[in-house]
Amino acid sequence: MSESEEGELLLGHEYDGIQELDNDLPRWWLFGFYFTIAFGVVYWIYYHVSTLGPTPHQEYLSEMASAGYRVPSALIKGVTDQDLLLGVVGVLCGIGVLIFAELLRADRGNEQ
């Protein structure tokens, strides 16, 4: 770029010794910017203005309902998390007693 062309592009002010040129933005950047604006407008109209798309509250209720269909089957049978944990604890305690008895027998030999 020649100095005369650069002189035409100068904005006429400088900051810390840096002169600013009035260059156009790249086309790909402008396309992305305008696409983002258009997408935001369409998204806002679809989800918040019209009744075409579900609102965030409707999506939440739908997700909770689909998750709720899996949970009550265990609750209907009367099985709760506490029952499941107590069952596991009982099994683990039984295994612990067997391991302790085996280690005690190995430690004391055949005294028992």
JSON list of C-alpha atoms in Angstrom, two decimals:
[
{"chain": "A", "resi": 1, "resn": "MET", "atom": "CA", "xyz": [0.00, 0.00, 0.00]},
{"chain": "A", "resi": 2, "resn": "SER", "atom": "CA", "xyz": [1.45, 3.36, -0.97]},
{"chain": "A", "resi": 3, "resn": "GLU", "atom": "CA", "xyz": [1.69, 6.24, 1.46]},
{"chain": "A", "resi": 4, "resn": "SER", "atom": "CA", "xyz": [-0.97, 8.24, -0.38]},
{"chain": "A", "resi": 5, "resn": "GLU", "atom": "CA", "xyz": [-3.46, 5.36, -0.11]},
{"chain": "A", "resi": 6, "resn": "GLU", "atom": "CA", "xyz": [-2.56, 4.90, 3.54]},
{"chain": "A", "resi": 7, "resn": "GLY", "atom": "CA", "xyz": [-3.07, 8.61, 4.17]},
{"chain": "A", "resi": 8, "resn": "GLU", "atom": "CA", "xyz": [-6.62, 8.33, 2.85]},
{"chain": "A", "resi": 9, "resn": "LEU", "atom": "CA", "xyz": [-7.36, 5.45, 5.22]},
{"chain": "A", "resi": 10, "resn": "LEU", "atom": "CA", "xyz": [-6.05, 7.18, 8.34]},
{"chain": "A", "resi": 11, "resn": "LEU", "atom": "CA", "xyz": [-8.76, 8.18, 10.77]},
{"chain": "A", "resi": 12, "resn": "GLY", "atom": "CA", "xyz": [-6.88, 11.25, 11.93]},
{"chain": "A", "resi": 13, "resn": "HIS", "atom": "CA", "xyz": [-6.14, 10.28, 15.49]},
{"chain": "A", "resi": 14, "resn": "GLU", "atom": "CA", "xyz": [-3.49, 8.22, 17.17]},
{"chain": "A", "resi": 15, "resn": "TYR", "atom": "CA", "xyz": [-3.17, 6.55, 20.54]},
{"chain": "A", "resi": 16, "resn": "ASP", "atom": "CA", "xyz": [0.27, 5.95, 22.06]},
{"chain": "A", "resi": 17, "resn": "GLY", "atom": "CA", "xyz": [1.91, 6.58, 18.70]},
{"chain": "A", "resi": 18, "resn": "ILE", "atom": "CA", "xyz": [-0.29, 4.07, 16.88]},
{"chain": "A", "resi": 19, "resn": "GLN", "atom": "CA", "xyz": [-2.30, 5.42, 13.97]},
{"chain": "A", "resi": 20, "resn": "GLU", "atom": "CA", "xyz": [-5.62, 3.72, 13.28]},
{"chain": "A", "resi": 21, "resn": "LEU", "atom": "CA", "xyz": [-6.58, 2.78, 9.73]},
{"chain": "A", "resi": 22, "resn": "ASP", "atom": "CA", "xyz": [-10.18, 2.63, 8.55]},
{"chain": "A", "resi": 23, "resn": "ASN", "atom": "CA", "xyz": [-10.15, -0.88, 7.09]},
{"chain": "A", "resi": 24, "resn": "ASP", "atom": "CA", "xyz": [-13.27, -2.80, 6.18]},
{"chain": "A", "resi": 25, "resn": "LEU", "atom": "CA", "xyz": [-14.02, -5.95, 8.15]},
{"chain": "A", "resi": 26, "resn": "PRO", "atom": "CA", "xyz": [-13.56, -9.27, 6.33]},
{"chain": "A", "resi": 27, "resn": "ARG", "atom": "CA", "xyz": [-16.63, -10.67, 4.60]},
{"chain": "A", "resi": 28, "resn": "TRP", "atom": "CA", "xyz": [-16.54, -13.92, 6.59]},
{"chain": "A", "resi": 29, "resn": "TRP", "atom": "CA", "xyz": [-16.61, -11.92, 9.83]},
{"chain": "A", "resi": 30, "resn": "LEU", "atom": "CA", "xyz": [-19.57, -9.82, 8.68]},
{"chain": "A", "resi": 31, "resn": "PHE", "atom": "CA", "xyz": [-21.40, -12.96, 7.51]},
{"chain": "A", "resi": 32, "resn": "GLY", "atom": "CA", "xyz": [-20.91, -14.59, 10.92]},
{"chain": "A", "resi": 33, "resn": "PHE", "atom": "CA", "xyz": [-22.04, -11.43, 12.70]},
{"chain": "A", "resi": 34, "resn": "TYR", "atom": "CA", "xyz": [-25.23, -11.06, 10.64]},
{"chain": "A", "resi": 35, "resn": "PHE", "atom": "CA", "xyz": [-25.96, -14.79, 10.88]},
{"chain": "A", "resi": 36, "resn": "THR", "atom": "CA", "xyz": [-25.69, -14.61, 14.68]},
{"chain": "A", "resi": 37, "resn": "ILE", "atom": "CA", "xyz": [-28.15, -11.72, 14.80]},
{"chain": "A", "resi": 38, "resn": "ALA", "atom": "CA", "xyz": [-30.61, -13.53, 12.49]},
{"chain": "A", "resi": 39, "resn": "PHE", "atom": "CA", "xyz": [-30.29, -16.76, 14.47]},
{"chain": "A", "resi": 40, "resn": "GLY", "atom": "CA", "xyz": [-30.94, -14.92, 17.74]},
{"chain": "A", "resi": 41, "resn": "VAL", "atom": "CA", "xyz": [-34.08, -13.28, 16.37]},
{"chain": "A", "resi": 42, "resn": "VAL", "atom": "CA", "xyz": [-35.43, -16.58, 14.99]},
{"chain": "A", "resi": 43, "resn": "TYR", "atom": "CA", "xyz": [-34.60, -18.40, 18.22]},
{"chain": "A", "resi": 44, "resn": "TRP", "atom": "CA", "xyz": [-36.30, -15.74, 20.34]},
{"chain": "A", "resi": 45, "resn": "ILE", "atom": "CA", "xyz": [-39.44, -15.78, 18.19]},
{"chain": "A", "resi": 46, "resn": "TYR", "atom": "CA", "xyz": [-39.61, -19.60, 18.05]},
{"chain": "A", "resi": 47, "resn": "TYR", "atom": "CA", "xyz": [-39.13, -20.28, 21.75]},
{"chain": "A", "resi": 48, "resn": "HIS", "atom": "CA", "xyz": [-40.37, -17.17, 23.54]},
{"chain": "A", "resi": 49, "resn": "VAL", "atom": "CA", "xyz": [-42.92, -15.36, 21.36]},
{"chain": "A", "resi": 50, "resn": "SER", "atom": "CA", "xyz": [-44.74, -18.04, 19.38]},
{"chain": "A", "resi": 51, "resn": "THR", "atom": "CA", "xyz": [-46.24, -21.28, 20.66]},
{"chain": "A", "resi": 52, "resn": "LEU", "atom": "CA", "xyz": [-44.33, -23.40, 18.13]},
{"chain": "A", "resi": 53, "resn": "GLY", "atom": "CA", "xyz": [-41.47, -24.41, 20.39]},
{"chain": "A", "resi": 54, "resn": "PRO", "atom": "CA", "xyz": [-41.55, -25.44, 24.03]},
{"chain": "A", "resi": 55, "resn": "THR", "atom": "CA", "xyz": [-40.69, -22.85, 26.65]},
{"chain": "A", "resi": 56, "resn": "PRO", "atom": "CA", "xyz": [-37.84, -23.63, 29.06]},
{"chain": "A", "resi": 57, "resn": "HIS", "atom": "CA", "xyz": [-40.45, -24.37, 31.75]},
{"chain": "A", "resi": 58, "resn": "GLN", "atom": "CA", "xyz": [-42.24, -26.82, 29.45]},
{"chain": "A", "resi": 59, "resn": "GLU", "atom": "CA", "xyz": [-38.94, -28.52, 28.61]},
{"chain": "A", "resi": 60, "resn": "TYR", "atom": "CA", "xyz": [-38.17, -28.84, 32.32]},
{"chain": "A", "resi": 61, "resn": "LEU", "atom": "CA", "xyz": [-41.57, -30.38, 33.06]},
{"chain": "A", "resi": 62, "resn": "SER", "atom": "CA", "xyz": [-41.13, -32.79, 30.14]},
{"chain": "A", "resi": 63, "resn": "GLU", "atom": "CA", "xyz": [-37.70, -33.90, 31.36]},
{"chain": "A", "resi": 64, "resn": "MET", "atom": "CA", "xyz": [-38.96, -34.36, 34.91]},
{"chain": "A", "resi": 65, "resn": "ALA", "atom": "CA", "xyz": [-41.93, -36.39, 33.68]},
{"chain": "A", "resi": 66, "resn": "SER", "atom": "CA", "xyz": [-39.72, -38.68, 31.59]},
{"chain": "A", "resi": 67, "resn": "ALA", "atom": "CA", "xyz": [-37.35, -39.18, 34.53]},
{"chain": "A", "resi": 68, "resn": "GLY", "atom": "CA", "xyz": [-40.31, -39.73, 36.84]},
{"chain": "A", "resi": 69, "resn": "TYR", "atom": "CA", "xyz": [-41.50, -42.77, 34.89]},
{"chain": "A", "resi": 70, "resn": "ARG", "atom": "CA", "xyz": [-38.37, -44.68, 35.82]},
{"chain": "A", "resi": 71, "resn": "VAL", "atom": "CA", "xyz": [-38.33, -43.82, 39.52]},
{"chain": "A", "resi": 72, "resn": "PRO", "atom": "CA", "xyz": [-41.82, -44.74, 40.80]},
{"chain": "A", "resi": 73, "resn": "SER", "atom": "CA", "xyz": [-41.54, -48.42, 39.81]},
{"chain": "A", "resi": 74, "resn": "ALA", "atom": "CA", "xyz": [-39.08, -48.94, 42.67]},
{"chain": "A", "resi": 75, "resn": "LEU", "atom": "CA", "xyz": [-41.14, -46.79, 45.00]},
{"chain": "A", "resi": 76, "resn": "ILE", "atom": "CA", "xyz": [-44.34, -48.70, 44.20]},
{"chain": "A", "resi": 77, "resn": "LYS", "atom": "CA", "xyz": [-42.64, -51.92, 45.29]},
{"chain": "A", "resi": 78, "resn": "GLY", "atom": "CA", "xyz": [-41.75, -50.23, 48.56]},
{"chain": "A", "resi": 79, "resn": "VAL", "atom": "CA", "xyz": [-38.03, -50.26, 47.88]},
{"chain": "A", "resi": 80, "resn": "THR", "atom": "CA", "xyz": [-36.31, -47.07, 48.97]},
{"chain": "A", "resi": 81, "resn": "ASP", "atom": "CA", "xyz": [-32.69, -46.00, 48.86]},
{"chain": "A", "resi": 82, "resn": "GLN", "atom": "CA", "xyz": [-32.42, -46.72, 52.56]},
{"chain": "A", "resi": 83, "resn": "ASP", "atom": "CA", "xyz": [-33.62, -50.30, 52.04]},
{"chain": "A", "resi": 84, "resn": "LEU", "atom": "CA", "xyz": [-31.11, -50.80, 49.25]},
{"chain": "A", "resi": 85, "resn": "LEU", "atom": "CA", "xyz": [-28.27, -49.42, 51.38]},
{"chain": "A", "resi": 86, "resn": "LEU", "atom": "CA", "xyz": [-29.25, -51.52, 54.38]},
{"chain": "A", "resi": 87, "resn": "GLY", "atom": "CA", "xyz": [-29.30, -54.62, 52.18]},
{"chain": "A", "resi": 88, "resn": "VAL", "atom": "CA", "xyz": [-25.82, -53.86, 50.88]},
{"chain": "A", "resi": 89, "resn": "VAL", "atom": "CA", "xyz": [-24.55, -53.10, 54.38]},
{"chain": "A", "resi": 90, "resn": "GLY", "atom": "CA", "xyz": [-25.91, -56.43, 55.63]},
{"chain": "A", "resi": 91, "resn": "VAL", "atom": "CA", "xyz": [-24.17, -58.34, 52.85]},
{"chain": "A", "resi": 92, "resn": "LEU", "atom": "CA", "xyz": [-20.91, -56.44, 53.37]},
{"chain": "A", "resi": 93, "resn": "CYS", "atom": "CA", "xyz": [-21.04, -57.08, 57.13]},
{"chain": "A", "resi": 94, "resn": "GLY", "atom": "CA", "xyz": [-21.54, -60.79, 56.48]},
{"chain": "A", "resi": 95, "resn": "ILE", "atom": "CA", "xyz": [-18.55, -60.84, 54.16]},
{"chain": "A", "resi": 96, "resn": "GLY", "atom": "CA", "xyz": [-16.54, -58.90, 56.75]},
{"chain": "A", "resi": 97, "resn": "VAL", "atom": "CA", "xyz": [-17.35, -61.48, 59.44]},
{"chain": "A", "resi": 98, "resn": "LEU", "atom": "CA", "xyz": [-16.17, -64.30, 57.17]},
{"chain": "A", "resi": 99, "resn": "ILE", "atom": "CA", "xyz": [-12.93, -62.48, 56.32]},
{"chain": "A", "resi": 100, "resn": "PHE", "atom": "CA", "xyz": [-12.30, -61.67, 59.98]},
{"chain": "A", "resi": 101, "resn": "ALA", "atom": "CA", "xyz": [-12.88, -65.29, 61.00]},
{"chain": "A", "resi": 102, "resn": "GLU", "atom": "CA", "xyz": [-10.52, -66.49, 58.26]},
{"chain": "A", "resi": 103, "resn": "LEU", "atom": "CA", "xyz": [-7.80, -64.02, 59.28]},
{"chain": "A", "resi": 104, "resn": "LEU", "atom": "CA", "xyz": [-8.26, -64.88, 62.97]},
{"chain": "A", "resi": 105, "resn": "ARG", "atom": "CA", "xyz": [-7.90, -68.59, 62.21]},
{"chain": "A", "resi": 106, "resn": "ALA", "atom": "CA", "xyz": [-4.79, -67.90, 60.10]},
{"chain": "A", "resi": 107, "resn": "ASP", "atom": "CA", "xyz": [-3.33, -65.77, 62.90]},
{"chain": "A", "resi": 108, "resn": "ARG", "atom": "CA", "xyz": [-4.00, -68.23, 65.76]},
{"chain": "A", "resi": 109, "resn": "GLY", "atom": "CA", "xyz": [-3.45, -71.38, 63.83]},
{"chain": "A", "resi": 110, "resn": "ASN", "atom": "CA", "xyz": [-5.68, -74.32, 64.78]},
{"chain": "A", "resi": 111, "resn": "GLU", "atom": "CA", "xyz": [-6.45, -73.27, 68.38]},
{"chain": "A", "resi": 112, "resn": "GLN", "atom": "CA", "xyz": [-10.19, -72.95, 67.75]}
]
